[in-house]
CSV table of C-alpha atoms in Angstrom, one decimal:
chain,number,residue,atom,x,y,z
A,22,UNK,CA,75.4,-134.2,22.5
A,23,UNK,CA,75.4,-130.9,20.6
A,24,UNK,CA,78.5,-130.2,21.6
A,25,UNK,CA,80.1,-133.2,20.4
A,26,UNK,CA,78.0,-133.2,17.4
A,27,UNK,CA,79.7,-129.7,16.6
A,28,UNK,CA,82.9,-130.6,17.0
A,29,UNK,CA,82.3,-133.8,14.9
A,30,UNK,CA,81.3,-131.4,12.4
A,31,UNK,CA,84.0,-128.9,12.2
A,32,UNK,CA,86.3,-131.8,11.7
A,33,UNK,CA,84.3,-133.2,8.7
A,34,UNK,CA,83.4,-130.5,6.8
A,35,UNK,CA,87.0,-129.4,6.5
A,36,UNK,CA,88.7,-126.1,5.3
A,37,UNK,CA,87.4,-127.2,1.1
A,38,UNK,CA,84.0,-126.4,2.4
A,39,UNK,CA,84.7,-123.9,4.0
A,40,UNK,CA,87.4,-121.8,1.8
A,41,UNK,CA,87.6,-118.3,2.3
A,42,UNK,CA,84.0,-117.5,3.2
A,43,UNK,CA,84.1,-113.9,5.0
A,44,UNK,CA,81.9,-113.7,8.6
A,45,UNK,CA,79.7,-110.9,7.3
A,46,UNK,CA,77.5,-111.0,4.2
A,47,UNK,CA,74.8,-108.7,3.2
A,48,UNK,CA,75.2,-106.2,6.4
A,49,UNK,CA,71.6,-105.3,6.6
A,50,UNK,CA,70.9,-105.0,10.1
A,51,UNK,CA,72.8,-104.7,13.7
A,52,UNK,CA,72.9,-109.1,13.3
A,53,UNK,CA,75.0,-109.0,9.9
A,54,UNK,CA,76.7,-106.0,10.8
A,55,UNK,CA,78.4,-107.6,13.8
A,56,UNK,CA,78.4,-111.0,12.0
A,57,UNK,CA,76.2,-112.5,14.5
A,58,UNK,CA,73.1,-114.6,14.3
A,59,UNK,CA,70.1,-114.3,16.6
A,60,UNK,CA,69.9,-117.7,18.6
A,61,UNK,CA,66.6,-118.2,16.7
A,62,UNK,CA,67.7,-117.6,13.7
A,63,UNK,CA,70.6,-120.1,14.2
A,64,UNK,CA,68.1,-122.9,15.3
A,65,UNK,CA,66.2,-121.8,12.0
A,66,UNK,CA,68.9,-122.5,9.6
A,67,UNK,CA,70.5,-125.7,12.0
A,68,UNK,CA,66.8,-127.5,11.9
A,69,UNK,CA,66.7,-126.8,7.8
A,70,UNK,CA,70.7,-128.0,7.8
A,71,UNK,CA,70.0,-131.3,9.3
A,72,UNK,CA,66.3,-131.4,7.1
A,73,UNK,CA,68.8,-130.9,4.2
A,74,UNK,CA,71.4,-133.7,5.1
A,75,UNK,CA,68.6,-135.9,5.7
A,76,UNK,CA,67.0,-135.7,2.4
A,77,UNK,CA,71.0,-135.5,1.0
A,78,UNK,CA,71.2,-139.3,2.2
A,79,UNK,CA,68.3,-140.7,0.7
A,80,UNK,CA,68.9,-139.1,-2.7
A,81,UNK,CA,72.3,-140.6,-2.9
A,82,UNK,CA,70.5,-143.9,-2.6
A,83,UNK,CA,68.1,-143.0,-5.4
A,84,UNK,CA,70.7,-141.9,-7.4
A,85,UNK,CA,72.9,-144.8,-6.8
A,86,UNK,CA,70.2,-147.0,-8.0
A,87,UNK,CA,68.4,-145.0,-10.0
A,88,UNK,CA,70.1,-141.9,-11.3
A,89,UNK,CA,73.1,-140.8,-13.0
A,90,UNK,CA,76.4,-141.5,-11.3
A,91,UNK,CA,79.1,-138.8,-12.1
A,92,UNK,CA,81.7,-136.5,-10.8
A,93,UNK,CA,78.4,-134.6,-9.4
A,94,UNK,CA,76.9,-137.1,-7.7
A,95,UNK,CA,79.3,-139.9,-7.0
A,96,UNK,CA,78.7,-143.2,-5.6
A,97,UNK,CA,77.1,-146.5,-7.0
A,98,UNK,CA,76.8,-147.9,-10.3
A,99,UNK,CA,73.5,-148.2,-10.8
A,100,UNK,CA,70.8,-150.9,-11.3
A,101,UNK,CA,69.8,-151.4,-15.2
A,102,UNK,CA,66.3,-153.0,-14.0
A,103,UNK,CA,65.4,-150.4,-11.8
A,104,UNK,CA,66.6,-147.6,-13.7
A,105,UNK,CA,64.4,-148.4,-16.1
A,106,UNK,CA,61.1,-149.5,-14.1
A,107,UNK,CA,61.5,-145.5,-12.9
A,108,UNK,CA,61.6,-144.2,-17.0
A,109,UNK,CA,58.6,-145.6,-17.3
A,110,UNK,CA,57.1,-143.1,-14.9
A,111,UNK,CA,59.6,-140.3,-17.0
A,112,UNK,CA,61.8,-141.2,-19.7
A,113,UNK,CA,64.3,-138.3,-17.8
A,114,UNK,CA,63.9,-139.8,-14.3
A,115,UNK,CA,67.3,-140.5,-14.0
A,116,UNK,CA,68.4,-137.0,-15.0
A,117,UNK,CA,65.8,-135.3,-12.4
A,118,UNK,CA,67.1,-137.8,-9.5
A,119,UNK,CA,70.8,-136.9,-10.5
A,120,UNK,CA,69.8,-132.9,-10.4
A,121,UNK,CA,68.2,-133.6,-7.3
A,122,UNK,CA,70.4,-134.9,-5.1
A,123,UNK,CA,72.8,-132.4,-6.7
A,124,UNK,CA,70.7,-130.0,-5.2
A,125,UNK,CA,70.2,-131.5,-2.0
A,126,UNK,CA,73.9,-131.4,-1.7
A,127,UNK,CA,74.4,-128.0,-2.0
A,128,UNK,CA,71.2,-126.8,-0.1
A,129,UNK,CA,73.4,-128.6,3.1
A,130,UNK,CA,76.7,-127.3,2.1
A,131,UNK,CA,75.5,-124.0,2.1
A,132,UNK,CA,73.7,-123.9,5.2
A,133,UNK,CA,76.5,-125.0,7.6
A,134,UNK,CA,79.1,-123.1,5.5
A,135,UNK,CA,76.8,-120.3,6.4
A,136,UNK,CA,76.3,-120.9,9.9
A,137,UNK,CA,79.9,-121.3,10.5
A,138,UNK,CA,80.9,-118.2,8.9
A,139,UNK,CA,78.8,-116.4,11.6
A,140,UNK,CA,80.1,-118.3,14.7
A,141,UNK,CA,77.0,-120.7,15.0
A,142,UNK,CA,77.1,-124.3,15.5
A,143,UNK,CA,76.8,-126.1,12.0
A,144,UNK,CA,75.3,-129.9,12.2
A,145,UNK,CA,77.0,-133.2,11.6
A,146,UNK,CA,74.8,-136.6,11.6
A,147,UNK,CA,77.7,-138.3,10.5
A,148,UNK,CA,77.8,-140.5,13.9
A,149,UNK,CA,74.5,-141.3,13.1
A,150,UNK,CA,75.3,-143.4,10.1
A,151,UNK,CA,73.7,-146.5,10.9
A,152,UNK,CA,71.4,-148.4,8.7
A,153,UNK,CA,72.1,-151.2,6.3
A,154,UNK,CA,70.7,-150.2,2.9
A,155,UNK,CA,69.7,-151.5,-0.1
A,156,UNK,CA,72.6,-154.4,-1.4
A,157,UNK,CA,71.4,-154.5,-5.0
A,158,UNK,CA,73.3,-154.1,-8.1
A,159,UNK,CA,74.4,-151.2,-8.3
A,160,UNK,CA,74.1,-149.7,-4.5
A,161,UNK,CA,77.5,-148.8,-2.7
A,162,UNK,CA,76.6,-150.6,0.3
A,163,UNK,CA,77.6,-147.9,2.6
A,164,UNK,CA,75.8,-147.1,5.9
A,165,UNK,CA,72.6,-144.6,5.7
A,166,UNK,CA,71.2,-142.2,7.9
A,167,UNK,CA,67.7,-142.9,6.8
A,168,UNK,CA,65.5,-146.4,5.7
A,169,UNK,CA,64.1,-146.0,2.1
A,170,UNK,CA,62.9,-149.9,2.4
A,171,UNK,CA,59.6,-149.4,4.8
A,172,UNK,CA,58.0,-146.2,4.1
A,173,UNK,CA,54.3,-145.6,5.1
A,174,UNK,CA,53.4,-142.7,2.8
A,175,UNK,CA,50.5,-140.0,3.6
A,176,UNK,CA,49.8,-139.1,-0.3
A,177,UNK,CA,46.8,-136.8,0.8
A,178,UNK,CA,49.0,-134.0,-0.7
A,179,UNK,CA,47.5,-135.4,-3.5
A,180,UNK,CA,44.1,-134.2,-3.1
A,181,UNK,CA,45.2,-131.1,-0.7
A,182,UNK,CA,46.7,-129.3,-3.9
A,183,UNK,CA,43.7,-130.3,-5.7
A,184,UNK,CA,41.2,-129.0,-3.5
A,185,UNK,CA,39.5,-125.9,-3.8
A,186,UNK,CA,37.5,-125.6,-1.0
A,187,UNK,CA,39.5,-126.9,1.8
A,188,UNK,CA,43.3,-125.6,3.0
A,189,UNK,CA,44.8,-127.1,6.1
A,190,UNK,CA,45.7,-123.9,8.1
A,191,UNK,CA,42.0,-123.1,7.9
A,192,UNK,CA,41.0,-126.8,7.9
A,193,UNK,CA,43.6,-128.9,10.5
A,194,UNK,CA,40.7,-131.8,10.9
A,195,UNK,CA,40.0,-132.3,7.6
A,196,UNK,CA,41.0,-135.5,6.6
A,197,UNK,CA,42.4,-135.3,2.4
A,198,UNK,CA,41.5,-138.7,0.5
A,199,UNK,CA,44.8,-140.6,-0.2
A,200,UNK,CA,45.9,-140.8,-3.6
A,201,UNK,CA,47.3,-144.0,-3.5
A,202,UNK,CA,45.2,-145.3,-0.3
A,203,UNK,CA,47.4,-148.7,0.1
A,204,UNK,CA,50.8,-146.7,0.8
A,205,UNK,CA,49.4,-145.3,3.9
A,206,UNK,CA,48.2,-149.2,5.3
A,207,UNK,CA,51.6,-151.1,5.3
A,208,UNK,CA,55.5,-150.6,5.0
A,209,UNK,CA,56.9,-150.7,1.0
A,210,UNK,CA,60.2,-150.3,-0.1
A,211,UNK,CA,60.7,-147.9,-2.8
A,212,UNK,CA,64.4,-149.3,-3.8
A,213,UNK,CA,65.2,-153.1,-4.9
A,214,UNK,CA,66.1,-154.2,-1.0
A,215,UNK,CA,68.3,-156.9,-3.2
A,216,UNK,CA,68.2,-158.3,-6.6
A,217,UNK,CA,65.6,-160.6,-5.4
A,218,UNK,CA,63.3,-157.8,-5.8
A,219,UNK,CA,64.2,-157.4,-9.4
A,220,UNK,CA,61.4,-159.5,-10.4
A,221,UNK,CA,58.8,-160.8,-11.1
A,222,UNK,CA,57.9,-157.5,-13.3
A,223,UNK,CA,55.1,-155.8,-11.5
A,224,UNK,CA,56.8,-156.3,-8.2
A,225,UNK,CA,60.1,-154.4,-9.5
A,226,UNK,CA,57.8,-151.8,-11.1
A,227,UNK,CA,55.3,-151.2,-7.5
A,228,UNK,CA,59.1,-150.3,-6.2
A,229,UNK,CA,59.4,-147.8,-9.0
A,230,UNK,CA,56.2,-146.5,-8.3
A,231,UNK,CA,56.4,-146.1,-4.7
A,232,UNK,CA,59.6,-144.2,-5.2
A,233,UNK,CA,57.9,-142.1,-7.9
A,234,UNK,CA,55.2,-140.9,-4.6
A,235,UNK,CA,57.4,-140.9,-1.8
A,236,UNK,CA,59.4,-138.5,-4.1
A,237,UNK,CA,57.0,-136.1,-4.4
A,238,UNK,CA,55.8,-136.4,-0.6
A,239,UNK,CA,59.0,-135.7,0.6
A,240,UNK,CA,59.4,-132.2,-1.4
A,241,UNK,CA,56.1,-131.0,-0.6
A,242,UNK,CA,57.2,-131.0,3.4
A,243,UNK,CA,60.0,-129.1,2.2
A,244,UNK,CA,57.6,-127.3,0.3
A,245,UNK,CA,55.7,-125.7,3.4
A,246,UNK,CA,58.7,-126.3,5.7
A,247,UNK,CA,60.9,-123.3,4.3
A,248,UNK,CA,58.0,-120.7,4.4
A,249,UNK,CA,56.9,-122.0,7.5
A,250,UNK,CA,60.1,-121.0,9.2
A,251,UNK,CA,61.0,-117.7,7.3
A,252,UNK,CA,58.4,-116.3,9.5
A,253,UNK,CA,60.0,-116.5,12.5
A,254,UNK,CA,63.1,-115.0,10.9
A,255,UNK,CA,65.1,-112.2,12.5
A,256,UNK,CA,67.4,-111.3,10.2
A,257,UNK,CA,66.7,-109.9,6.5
A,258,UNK,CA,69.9,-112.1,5.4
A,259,UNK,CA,68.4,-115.2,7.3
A,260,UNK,CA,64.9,-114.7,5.8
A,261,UNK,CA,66.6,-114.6,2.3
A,262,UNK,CA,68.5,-117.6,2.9
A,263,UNK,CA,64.8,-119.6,4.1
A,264,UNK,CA,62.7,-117.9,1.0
A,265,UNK,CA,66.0,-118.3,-2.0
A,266,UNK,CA,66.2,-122.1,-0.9
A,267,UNK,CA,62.2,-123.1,-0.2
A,268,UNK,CA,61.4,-122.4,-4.1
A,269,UNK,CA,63.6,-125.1,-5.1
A,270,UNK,CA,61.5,-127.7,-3.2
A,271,UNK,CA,58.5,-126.1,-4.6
A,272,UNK,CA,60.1,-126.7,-7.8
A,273,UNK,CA,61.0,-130.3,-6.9
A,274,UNK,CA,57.8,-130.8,-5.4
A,275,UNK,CA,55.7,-130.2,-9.0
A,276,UNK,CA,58.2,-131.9,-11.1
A,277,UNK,CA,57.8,-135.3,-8.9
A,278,UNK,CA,54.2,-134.6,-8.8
A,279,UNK,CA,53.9,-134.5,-12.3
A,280,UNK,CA,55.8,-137.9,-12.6
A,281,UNK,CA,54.1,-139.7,-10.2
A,282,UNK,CA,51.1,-139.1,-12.3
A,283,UNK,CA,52.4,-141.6,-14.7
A,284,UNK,CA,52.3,-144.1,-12.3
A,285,UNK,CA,51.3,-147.4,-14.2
A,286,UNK,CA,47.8,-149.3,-12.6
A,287,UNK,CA,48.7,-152.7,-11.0
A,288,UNK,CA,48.4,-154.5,-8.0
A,289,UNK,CA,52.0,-156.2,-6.9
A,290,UNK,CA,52.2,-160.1,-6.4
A,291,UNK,CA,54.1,-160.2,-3.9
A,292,UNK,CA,52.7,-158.1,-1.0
A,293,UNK,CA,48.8,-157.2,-2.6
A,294,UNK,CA,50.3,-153.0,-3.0
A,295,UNK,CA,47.6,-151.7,-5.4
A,296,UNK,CA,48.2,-148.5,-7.7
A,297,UNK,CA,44.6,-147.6,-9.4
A,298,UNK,CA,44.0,-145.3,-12.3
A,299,UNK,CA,43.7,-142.0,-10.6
A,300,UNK,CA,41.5,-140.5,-13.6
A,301,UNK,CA,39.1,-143.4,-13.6
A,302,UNK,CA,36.4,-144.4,-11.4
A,303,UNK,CA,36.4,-144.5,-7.8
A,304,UNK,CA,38.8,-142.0,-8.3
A,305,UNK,CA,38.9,-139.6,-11.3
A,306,UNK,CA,37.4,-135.8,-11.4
A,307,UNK,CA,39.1,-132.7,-10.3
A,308,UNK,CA,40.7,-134.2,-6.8
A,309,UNK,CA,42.2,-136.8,-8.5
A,310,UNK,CA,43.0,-135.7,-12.1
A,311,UNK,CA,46.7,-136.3,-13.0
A,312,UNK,CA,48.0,-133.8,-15.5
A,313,UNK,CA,46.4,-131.1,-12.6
A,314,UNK,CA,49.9,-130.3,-10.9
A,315,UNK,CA,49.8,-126.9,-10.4
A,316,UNK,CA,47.5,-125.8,-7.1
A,317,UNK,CA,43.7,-125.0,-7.3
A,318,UNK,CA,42.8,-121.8,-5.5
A,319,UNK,CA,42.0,-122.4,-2.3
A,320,UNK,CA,40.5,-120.4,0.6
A,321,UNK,CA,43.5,-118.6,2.6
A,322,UNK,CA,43.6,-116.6,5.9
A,323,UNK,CA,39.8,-116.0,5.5
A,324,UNK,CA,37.4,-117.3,4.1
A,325,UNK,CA,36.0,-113.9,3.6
A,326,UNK,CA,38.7,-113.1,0.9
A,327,UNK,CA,38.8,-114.6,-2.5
A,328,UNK,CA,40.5,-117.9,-3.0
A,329,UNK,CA,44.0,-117.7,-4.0
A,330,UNK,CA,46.6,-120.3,-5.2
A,331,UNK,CA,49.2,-121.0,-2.8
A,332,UNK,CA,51.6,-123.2,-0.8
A,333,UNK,CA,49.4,-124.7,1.5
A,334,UNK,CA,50.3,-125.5,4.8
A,335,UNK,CA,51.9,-122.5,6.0
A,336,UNK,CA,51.0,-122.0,9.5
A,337,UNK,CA,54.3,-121.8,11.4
A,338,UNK,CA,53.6,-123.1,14.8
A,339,UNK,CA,54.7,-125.5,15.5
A,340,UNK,CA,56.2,-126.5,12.0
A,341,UNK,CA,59.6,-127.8,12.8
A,342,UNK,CA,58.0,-130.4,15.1
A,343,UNK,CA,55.5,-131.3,12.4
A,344,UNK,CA,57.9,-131.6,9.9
A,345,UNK,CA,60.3,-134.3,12.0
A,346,UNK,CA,56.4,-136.0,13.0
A,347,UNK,CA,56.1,-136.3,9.3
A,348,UNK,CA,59.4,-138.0,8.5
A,349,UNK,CA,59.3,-140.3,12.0
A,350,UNK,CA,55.7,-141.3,11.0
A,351,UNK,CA,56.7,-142.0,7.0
A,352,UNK,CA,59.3,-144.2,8.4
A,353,UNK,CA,62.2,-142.7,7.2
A,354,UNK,CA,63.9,-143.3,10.3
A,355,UNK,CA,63.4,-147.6,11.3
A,356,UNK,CA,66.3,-148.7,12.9
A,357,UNK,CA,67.9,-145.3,14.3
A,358,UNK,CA,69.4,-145.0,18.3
A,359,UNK,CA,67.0,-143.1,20.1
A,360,UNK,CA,70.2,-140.7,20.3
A,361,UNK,CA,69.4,-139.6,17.2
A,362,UNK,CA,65.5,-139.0,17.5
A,363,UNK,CA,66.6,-137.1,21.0
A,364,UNK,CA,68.9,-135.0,19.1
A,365,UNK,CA,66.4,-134.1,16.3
A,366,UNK,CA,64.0,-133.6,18.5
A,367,UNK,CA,66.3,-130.6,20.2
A,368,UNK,CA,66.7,-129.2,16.8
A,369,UNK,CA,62.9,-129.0,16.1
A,370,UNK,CA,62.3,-127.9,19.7
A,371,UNK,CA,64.8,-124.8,19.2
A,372,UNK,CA,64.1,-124.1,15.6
A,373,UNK,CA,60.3,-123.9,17.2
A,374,UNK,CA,61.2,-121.7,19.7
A,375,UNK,CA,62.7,-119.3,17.7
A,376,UNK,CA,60.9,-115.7,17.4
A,377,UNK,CA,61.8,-112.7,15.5
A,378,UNK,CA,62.7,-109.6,16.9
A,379,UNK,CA,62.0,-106.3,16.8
A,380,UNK,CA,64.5,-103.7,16.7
């Protein structure tokens, strides 16, 4: 399966990618000098490629719906309704989701530009292309590699960033209160499936808002995932690839946060999903304040040193696995082969396995 994956991939990414990228880069060590990659570091960067290519599919559909269509970011029309059920949340939603997937695109092109310079296998999900997706106005109508139309969303990222006296490397069984408790209890779309859902008004607008959280629960796995991994780096070149791209989604991560906040209280007609008002009761004080987006202090490595404000998790074993549980579980995948969990599943399992060494 890799193998034909690879070769898939050669063939599609094509000699424009590619141009006239050298083997070598920085030369900073035996690795770069002799334009090789350590087999860990490879899986490192292949795992984060296919992350990247994932999250590059389901921002096109964002943006296709919901963003700005351009020369940039191609594809769809866009959906007047829904465009403007997200503005409510931001008045520049469309603009972030277009920067976004910009991003997302180049975070993937980069990667397996990179990996192919050194001789290492780049990754191709292109024969996984398999899900109908949304057939609104506005949508392209092309196949997806991932399902934006029955997420299950863990929004205890919420209360994570906000708490200051529990972090999950210290804390694994502590159990975060959910933001938006509902999201975790069913399966929501967070795109118009079809014009159908362009009404009646809350129900388009619960869409909006669901795609305003899954937004920024997405980013924050990205969030942990890239610092999570630089650990296990080898290479000085590889490391600054891992810690140069991870600050975007840290980046991403607090701008969606900060939107989500805006998330207008109702409870859609159609299905019972309830959005409360975070800052009021049950909710409210410090864990659930909205306009608190950057992180509280929180114990880290000890609880003998002072609390510090940080990225929270970063424990890296085990991460790669943890991040593909995280997608499964979210539902981003409903509907793909069992070829294509398998072959993720290698990639986590490799990237996992990967160790640095010494000299």
């Amino acid at each position: 399966m890799k193998n034909g994956a690879v070769a898939a991939s050669v063939a599609s990414l094509g000699a424009g990618l590619i141009g006239t990228v050298t083997p070598t880069f920085g030369q900073e060590g035996p690795e770069e000098k002799s334009g090789r990659l350590t087999k860990g570091d490879a899986a490192l960067l292949r795992f984060v490629a296919a992350a990247e290519i994932l999250e590059t599919d389901f921002w096109v559909q964002y943006n296709e719906l919901g963003g700005i269509q351009d020369s940039e970011v191609p594809g769809g029309s866009g959906n007047p309704t829904y465009t403007a059920k997200l503005a409510v949340l931001d008045s520049d939603f469309a603009q972030y989701i277009h920067d976004n997937t910009d991003d997302e695109f180049t975070h993937q092109n980069f990667l397996n530009a990179y990996l192919m310079s050194k001789g290492a296998d780049p990754v191709n999900l292109e024969h996984f292309r398999i899900l109908n997706g949304s057939t609104a106005t506005g949508s392209s109508g092309k196949l997806r590699l991932t399902n934006l139309m029955k997420l299950t969303l863990d929004t205890s990222w919420w209360t994570r960033y906000r708490s200051s006296t529990h972090n999950p490397d210290l804390d694994p069984n502590f159990k975060f209160p959910q933001a938006i408790p509902d999201l975790s209890k069913g399966q929501f779309t967070a795109i118009p499936r079809t014009d159908e859902d362009l009404s009646p008004d809350a129900h388009i607008q619960a869409i909006a808002n669901t795609a305003g959280f899954h937004m920024p629960t997405i980013e924050q796995g990205g969030n942990s995932l890239y610092p999570s991994l630089a650990q296990r780096a080898t290479s000085p070149e590889v490391l600054r690839i891992l810690i140069s791209i991870g600050p975007t989604e840290t980046m991403h991560f607090q701008t969606w946060s900060d939107k989500a906040g805006n998330a207008p209280p109702l409870t859609d007609p159609t299905n019972g999903l309830t959005f409360p008002d975070l800052n009021a009761p049950p909710f409210g004080g410090e864990n659930f304040q909205t306009n608190l987006i950057m992180p509280e202090p929180c114990p880290f490595l000890s609880r003998k040193l002072p609390r510090c404000s940080i990225i929270r998790p970063t424990q890296t074993r085990g991460a790669a696995m943890g991040a593909l549980k995280f997608l499964t579980d979210m539902g981003l995948f409903i509907g793909q082969s069992q070829a294509f969990f398998a072959f993720m599943r290698d990639l986590a399992e490799d990237a996992d396995e990967a160790r640095r060494e010494r000299d």
